[in-house]
PDB file of C-alpha atoms and ligand atoms in Angstrom:
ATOM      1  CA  UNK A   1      62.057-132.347   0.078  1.00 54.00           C
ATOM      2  CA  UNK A   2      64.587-130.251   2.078  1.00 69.00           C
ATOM      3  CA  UNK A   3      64.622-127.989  -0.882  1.00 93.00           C
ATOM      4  CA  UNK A   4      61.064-127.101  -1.198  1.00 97.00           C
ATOM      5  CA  UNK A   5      59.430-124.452   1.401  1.00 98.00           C
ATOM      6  CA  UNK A   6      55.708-124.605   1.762  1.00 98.00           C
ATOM      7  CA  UNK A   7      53.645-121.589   2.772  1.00 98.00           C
ATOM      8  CA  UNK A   8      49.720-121.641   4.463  1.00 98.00           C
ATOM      9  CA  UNK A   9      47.756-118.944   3.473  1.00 98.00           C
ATOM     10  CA  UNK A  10      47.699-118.009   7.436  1.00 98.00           C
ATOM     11  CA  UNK A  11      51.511-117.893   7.308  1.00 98.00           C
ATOM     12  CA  UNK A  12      51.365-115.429   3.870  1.00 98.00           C
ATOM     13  CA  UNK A  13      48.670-112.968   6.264  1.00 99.00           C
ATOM     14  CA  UNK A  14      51.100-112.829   8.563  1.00 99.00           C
ATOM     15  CA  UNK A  15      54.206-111.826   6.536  1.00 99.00           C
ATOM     16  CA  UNK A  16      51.925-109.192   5.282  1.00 99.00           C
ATOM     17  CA  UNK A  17      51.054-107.683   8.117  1.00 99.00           C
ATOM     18  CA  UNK A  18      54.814-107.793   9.368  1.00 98.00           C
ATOM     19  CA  UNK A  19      55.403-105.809   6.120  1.00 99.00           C
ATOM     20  CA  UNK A  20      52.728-103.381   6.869  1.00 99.00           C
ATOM     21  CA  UNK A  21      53.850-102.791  10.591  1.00 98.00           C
ATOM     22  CA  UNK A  22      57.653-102.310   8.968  1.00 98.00           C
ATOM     23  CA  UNK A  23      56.380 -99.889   6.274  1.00 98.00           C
ATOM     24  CA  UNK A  24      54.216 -97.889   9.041  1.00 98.00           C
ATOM     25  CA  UNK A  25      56.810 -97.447  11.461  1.00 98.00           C
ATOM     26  CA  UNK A  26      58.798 -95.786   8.905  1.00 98.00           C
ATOM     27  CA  UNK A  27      56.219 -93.027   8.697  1.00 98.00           C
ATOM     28  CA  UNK A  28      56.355 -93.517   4.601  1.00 98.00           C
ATOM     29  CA  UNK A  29      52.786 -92.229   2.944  1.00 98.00           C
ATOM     30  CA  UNK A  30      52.139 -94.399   0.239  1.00 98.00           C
ATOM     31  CA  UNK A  31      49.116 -93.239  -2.635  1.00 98.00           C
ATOM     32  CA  UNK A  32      48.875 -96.880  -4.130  1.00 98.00           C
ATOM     33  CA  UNK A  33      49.564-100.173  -3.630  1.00 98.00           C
ATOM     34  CA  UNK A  34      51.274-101.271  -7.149  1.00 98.00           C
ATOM     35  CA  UNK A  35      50.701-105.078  -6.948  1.00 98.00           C
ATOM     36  CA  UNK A  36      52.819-107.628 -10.150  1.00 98.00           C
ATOM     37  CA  UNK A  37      50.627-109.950 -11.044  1.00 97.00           C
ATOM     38  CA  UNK A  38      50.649-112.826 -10.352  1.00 96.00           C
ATOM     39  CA  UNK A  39      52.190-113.652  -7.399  1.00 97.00           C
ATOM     40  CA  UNK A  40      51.768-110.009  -6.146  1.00 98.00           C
ATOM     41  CA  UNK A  41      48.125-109.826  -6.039  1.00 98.00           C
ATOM     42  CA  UNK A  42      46.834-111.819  -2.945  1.00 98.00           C
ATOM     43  CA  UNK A  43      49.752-109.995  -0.904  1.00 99.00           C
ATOM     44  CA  UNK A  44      48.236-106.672  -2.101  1.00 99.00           C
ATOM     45  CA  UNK A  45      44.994-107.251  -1.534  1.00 99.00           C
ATOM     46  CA  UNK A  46      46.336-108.369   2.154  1.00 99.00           C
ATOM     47  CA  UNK A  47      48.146-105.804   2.733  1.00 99.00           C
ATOM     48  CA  UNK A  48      45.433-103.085   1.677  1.00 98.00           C
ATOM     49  CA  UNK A  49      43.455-104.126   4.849  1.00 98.00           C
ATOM     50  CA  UNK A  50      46.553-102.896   6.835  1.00 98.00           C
ATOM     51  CA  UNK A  51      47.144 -99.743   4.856  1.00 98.00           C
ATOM     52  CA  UNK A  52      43.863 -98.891   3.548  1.00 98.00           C
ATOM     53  CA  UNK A  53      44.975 -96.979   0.037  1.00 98.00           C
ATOM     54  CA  UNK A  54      43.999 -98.664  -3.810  1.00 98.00           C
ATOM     55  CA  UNK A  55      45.672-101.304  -5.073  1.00 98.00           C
ATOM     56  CA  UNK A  56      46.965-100.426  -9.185  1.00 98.00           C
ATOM     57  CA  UNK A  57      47.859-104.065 -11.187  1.00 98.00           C
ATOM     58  CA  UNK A  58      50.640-104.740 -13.357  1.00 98.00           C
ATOM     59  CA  UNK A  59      52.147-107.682 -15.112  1.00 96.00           C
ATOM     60  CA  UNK A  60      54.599-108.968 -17.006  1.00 94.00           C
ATOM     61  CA  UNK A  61      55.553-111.648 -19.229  1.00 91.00           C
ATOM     62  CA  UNK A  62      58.636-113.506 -20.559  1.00 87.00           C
ATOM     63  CA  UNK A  63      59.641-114.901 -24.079  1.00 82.00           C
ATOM     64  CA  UNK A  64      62.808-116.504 -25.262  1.00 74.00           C
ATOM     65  CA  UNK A  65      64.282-115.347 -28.708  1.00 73.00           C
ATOM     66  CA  UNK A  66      64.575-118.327 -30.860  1.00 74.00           C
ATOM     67  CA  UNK A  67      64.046-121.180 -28.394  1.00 69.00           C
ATOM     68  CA  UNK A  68      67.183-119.257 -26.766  1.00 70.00           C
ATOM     69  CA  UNK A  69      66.761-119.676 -23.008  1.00 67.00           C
ATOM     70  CA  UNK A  70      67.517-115.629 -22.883  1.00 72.00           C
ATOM     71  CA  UNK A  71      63.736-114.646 -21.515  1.00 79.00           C
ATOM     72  CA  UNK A  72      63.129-111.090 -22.517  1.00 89.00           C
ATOM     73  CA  UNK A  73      60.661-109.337 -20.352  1.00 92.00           C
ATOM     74  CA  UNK A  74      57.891-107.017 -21.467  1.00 92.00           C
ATOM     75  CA  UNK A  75      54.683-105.887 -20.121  1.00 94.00           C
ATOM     76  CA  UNK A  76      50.977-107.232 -20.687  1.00 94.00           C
ATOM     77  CA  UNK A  77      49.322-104.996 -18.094  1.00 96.00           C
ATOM     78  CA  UNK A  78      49.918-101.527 -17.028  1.00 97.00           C
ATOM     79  CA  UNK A  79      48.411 -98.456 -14.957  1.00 97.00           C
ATOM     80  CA  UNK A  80      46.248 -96.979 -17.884  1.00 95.00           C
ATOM     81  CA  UNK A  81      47.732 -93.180 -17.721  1.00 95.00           C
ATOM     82  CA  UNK A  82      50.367 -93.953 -15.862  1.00 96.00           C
ATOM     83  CA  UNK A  83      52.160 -90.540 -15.598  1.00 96.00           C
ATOM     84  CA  UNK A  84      49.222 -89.201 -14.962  1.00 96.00           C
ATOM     85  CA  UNK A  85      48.218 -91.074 -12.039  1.00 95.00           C
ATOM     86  CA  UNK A  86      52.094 -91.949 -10.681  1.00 98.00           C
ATOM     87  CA  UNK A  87      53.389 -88.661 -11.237  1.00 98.00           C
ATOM     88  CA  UNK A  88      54.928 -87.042  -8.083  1.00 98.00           C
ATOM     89  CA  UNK A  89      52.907 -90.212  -6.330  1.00 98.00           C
ATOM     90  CA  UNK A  90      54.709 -92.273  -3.688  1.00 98.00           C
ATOM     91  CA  UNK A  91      53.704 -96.328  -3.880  1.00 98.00           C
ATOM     92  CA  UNK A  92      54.072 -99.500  -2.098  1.00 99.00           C
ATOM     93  CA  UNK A  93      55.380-102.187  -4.970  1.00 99.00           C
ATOM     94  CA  UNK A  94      54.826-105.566  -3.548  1.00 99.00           C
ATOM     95  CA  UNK A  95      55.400-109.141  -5.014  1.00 98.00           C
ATOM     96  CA  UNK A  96      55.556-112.645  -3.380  1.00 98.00           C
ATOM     97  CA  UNK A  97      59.539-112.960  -3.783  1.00 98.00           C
ATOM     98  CA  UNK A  98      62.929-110.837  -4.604  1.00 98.00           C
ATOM     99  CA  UNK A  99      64.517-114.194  -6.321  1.00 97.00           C
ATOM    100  CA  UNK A 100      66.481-113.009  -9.361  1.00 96.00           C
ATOM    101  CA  UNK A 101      65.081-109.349  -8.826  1.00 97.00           C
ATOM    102  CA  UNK A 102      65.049-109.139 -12.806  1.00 95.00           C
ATOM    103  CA  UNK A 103      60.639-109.156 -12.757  1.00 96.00           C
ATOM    104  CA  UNK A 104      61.418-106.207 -10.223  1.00 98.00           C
ATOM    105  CA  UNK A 105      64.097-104.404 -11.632  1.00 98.00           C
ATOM    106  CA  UNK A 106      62.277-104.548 -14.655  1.00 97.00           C
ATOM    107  CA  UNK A 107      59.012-102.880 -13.383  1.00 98.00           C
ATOM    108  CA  UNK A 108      60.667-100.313 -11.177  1.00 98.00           C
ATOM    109  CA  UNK A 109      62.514 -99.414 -14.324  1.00 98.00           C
ATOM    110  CA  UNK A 110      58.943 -99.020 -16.146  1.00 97.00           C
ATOM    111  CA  UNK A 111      57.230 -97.330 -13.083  1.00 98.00           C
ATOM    112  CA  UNK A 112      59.787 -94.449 -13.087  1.00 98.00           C
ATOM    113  CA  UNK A 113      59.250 -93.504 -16.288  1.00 98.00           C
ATOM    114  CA  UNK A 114      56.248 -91.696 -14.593  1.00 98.00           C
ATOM    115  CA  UNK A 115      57.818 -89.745 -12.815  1.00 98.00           C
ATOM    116  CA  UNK A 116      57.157 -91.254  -9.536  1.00 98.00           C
ATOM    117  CA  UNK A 117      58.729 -89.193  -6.349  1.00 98.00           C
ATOM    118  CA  UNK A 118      59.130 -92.600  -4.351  1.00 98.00           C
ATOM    119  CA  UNK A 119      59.036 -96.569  -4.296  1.00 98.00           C
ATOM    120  CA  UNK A 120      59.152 -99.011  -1.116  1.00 99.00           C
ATOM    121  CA  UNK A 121      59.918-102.380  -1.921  1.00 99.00           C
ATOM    122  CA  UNK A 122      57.976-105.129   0.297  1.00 99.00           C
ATOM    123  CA  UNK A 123      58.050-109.203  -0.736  1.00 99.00           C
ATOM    124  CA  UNK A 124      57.272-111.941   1.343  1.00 99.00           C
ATOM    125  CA  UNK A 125      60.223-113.951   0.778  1.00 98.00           C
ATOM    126  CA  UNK A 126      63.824-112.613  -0.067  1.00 98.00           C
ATOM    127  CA  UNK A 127      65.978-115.438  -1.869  1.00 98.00           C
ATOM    128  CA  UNK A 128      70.183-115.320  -0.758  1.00 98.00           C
ATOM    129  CA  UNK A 129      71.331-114.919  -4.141  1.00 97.00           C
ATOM    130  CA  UNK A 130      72.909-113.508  -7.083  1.00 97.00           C
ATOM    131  CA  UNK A 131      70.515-110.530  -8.017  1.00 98.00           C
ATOM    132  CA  UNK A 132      70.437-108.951 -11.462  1.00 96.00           C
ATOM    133  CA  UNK A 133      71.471-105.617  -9.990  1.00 97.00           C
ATOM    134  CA  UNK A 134      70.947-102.776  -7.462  1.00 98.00           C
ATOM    135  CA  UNK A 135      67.617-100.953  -6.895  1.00 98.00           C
ATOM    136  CA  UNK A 136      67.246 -97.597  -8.120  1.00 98.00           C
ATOM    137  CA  UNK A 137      67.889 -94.500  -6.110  1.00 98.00           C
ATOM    138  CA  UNK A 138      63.786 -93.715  -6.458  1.00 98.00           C
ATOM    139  CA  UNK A 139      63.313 -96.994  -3.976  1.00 98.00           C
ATOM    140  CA  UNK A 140      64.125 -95.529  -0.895  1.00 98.00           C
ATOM    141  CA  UNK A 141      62.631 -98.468   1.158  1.00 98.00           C
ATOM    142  CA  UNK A 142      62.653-102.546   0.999  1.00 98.00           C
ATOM    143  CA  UNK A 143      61.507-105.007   3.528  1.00 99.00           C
ATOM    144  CA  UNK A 144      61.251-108.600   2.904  1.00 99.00           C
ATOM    145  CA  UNK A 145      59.163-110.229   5.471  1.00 99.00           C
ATOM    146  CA  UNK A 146      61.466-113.497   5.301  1.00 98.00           C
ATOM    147  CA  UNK A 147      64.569-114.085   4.043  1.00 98.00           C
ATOM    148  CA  UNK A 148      65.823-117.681   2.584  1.00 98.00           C
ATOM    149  CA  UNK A 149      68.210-119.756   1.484  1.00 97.00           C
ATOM    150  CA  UNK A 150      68.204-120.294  -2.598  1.00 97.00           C
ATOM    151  CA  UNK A 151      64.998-122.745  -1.851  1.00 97.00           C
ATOM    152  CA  UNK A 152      61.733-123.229  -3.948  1.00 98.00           C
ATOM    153  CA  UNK A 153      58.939-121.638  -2.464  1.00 98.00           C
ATOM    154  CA  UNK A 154      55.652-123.092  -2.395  1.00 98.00           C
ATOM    155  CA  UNK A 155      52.528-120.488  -2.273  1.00 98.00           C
ATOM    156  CA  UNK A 156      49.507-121.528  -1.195  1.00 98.00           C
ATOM    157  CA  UNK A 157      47.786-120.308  -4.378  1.00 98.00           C
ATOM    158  CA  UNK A 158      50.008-122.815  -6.565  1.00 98.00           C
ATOM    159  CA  UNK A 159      47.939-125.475  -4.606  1.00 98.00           C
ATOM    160  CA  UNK A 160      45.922-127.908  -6.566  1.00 98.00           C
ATOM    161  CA  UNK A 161      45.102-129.763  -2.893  1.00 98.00           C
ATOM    162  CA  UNK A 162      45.104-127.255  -0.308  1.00 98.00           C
ATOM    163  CA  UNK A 163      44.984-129.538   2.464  1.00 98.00           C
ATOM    164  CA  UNK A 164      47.641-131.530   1.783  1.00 98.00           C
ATOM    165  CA  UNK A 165      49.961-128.185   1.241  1.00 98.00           C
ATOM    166  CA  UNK A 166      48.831-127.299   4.478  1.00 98.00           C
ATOM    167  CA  UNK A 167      49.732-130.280   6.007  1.00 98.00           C
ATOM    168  CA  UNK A 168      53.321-129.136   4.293  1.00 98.00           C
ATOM    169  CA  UNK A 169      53.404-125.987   5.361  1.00 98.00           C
ATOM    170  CA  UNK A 170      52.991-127.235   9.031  1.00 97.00           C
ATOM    171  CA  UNK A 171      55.707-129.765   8.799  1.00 90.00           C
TER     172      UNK A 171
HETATM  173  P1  LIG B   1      61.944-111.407  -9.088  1.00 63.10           P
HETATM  174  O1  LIG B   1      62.197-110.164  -9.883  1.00 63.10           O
HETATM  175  O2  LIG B   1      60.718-111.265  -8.217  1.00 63.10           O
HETATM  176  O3  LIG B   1      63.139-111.898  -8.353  1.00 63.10           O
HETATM  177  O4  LIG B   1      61.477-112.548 -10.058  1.00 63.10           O
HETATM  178  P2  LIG B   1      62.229-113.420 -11.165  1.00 63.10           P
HETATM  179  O5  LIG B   1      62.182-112.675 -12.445  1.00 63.10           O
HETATM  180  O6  LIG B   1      63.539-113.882 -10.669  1.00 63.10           O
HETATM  181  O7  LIG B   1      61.236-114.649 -11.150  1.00 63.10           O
HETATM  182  C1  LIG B   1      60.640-115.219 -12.265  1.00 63.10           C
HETATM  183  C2  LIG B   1      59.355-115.921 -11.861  1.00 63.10           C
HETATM  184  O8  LIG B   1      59.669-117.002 -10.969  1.00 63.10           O
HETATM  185  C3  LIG B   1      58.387-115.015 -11.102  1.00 63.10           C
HETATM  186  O9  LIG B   1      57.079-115.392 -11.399  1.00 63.10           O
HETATM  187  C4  LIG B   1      58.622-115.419  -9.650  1.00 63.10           C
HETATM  188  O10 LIG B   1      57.482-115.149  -8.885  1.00 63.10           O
HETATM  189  C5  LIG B   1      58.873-116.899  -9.806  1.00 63.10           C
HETATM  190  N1  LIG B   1      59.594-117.486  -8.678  1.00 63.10           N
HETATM  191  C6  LIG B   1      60.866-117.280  -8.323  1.00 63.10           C
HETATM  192  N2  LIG B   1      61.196-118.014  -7.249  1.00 63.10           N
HETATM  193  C7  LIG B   1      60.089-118.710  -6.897  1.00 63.10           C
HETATM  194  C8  LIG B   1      59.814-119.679  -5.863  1.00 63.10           C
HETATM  195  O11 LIG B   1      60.653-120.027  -5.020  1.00 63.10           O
HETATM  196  N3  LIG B   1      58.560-120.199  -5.836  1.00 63.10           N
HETATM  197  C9  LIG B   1      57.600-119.850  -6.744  1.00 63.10           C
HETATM  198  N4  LIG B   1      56.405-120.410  -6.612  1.00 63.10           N
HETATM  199  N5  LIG B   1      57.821-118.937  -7.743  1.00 63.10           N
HETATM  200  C10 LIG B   1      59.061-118.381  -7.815  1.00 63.10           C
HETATM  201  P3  LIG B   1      56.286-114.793 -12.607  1.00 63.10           P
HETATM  202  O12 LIG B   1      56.817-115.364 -13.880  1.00 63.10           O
HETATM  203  O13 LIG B   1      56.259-113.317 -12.486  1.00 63.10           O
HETATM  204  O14 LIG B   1      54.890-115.404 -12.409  1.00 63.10           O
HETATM  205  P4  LIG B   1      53.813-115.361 -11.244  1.00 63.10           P
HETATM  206  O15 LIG B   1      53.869-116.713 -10.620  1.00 63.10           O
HETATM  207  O16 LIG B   1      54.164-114.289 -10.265  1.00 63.10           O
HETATM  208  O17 LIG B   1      52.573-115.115 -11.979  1.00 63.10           O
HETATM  209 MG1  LIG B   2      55.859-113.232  -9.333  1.00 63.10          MG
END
């Protein structure tokens, strides 16, 4: 389907390392790698053989009010002692896609409330589309390895048969 984008796992290594070799010429010293789950975490763990510094987890969730299709967002994991470890701390917040930019609006939102000094921005794929709103003046860098047209993406981890996605991703 025209609409559908597939991904290889080889293909996601490579974004990464184009977002690592962005993020490095920019000079910008990252403590942590703050990876949302899911779709962030294979990235991060990529991208930590570029950069070398710990990955921290978080994740969110969404429920509707009501059966209302209004999804309200609110955390299942977190950094335990956040302020203590983010304070002052510059980090690397990575996910697989900026598609609505509410999942990352949303955790930037939470991540300052430790006081962080900084926050780059890296995804994979960037979405052209109507975006819930404007990043914060703490995110002082964003790269998106790819950008796209409002397609659906399909990640190589979504896979029930890997081969045949590959044989996707190549077409
Ligand atoms: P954003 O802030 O990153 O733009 O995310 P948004 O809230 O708009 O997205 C809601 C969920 O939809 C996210 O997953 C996001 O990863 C997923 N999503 C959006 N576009 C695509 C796409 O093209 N392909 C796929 N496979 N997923 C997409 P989530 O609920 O956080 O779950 P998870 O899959 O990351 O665990
Ligand atoms: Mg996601």
């Amino acid at each position: 389907m025209g609409n559908e984008h597939y991904v290889s796992y080889s293909t996601i290594h490579k974004l990464v390392k184009k977002l690592a070799d962005k993020i490095v010429a920019t000079n910008y010293q990252a403590d942590y790698i703050v990876a949302i789950g899911s779709g962030g975490f294979i990235p991060a763990r990529i991208l930590k053989t570029f950069l070398n510094i710990p990955i921290l987890a978080v994740g969110v969730s969404y429920y509707g009010i009501d059966n209302k299709p209004l999804d309200v967002i609110e955390k299942i994991q977190w950094i335990d002692d956040a302020q203590k470890h983010l304070q002052g701390k510059r980090i690397i917040l990575i996910d697989e896609v900026d598609d609505s930019r509410t999942t990352l609006l949303y955790c930037i939102d939470e991540l300052i409330k430790s006081n962080l000094k900084e926050i780059a921005v890296l995804v994979l794929h960037n979405k052209d589309k109507k975006k819930a709103g404007e990043f914060p003046k703490e995110v002082s860098h964003y790269f998106a390895a790819q950008d796209l047209k409002n397609v659906w993406i399909k990640y190589p981890w979504d896979a029930i048969e890997i081969d045949k996605h590959n044989i996707k991703a190549r077409s």
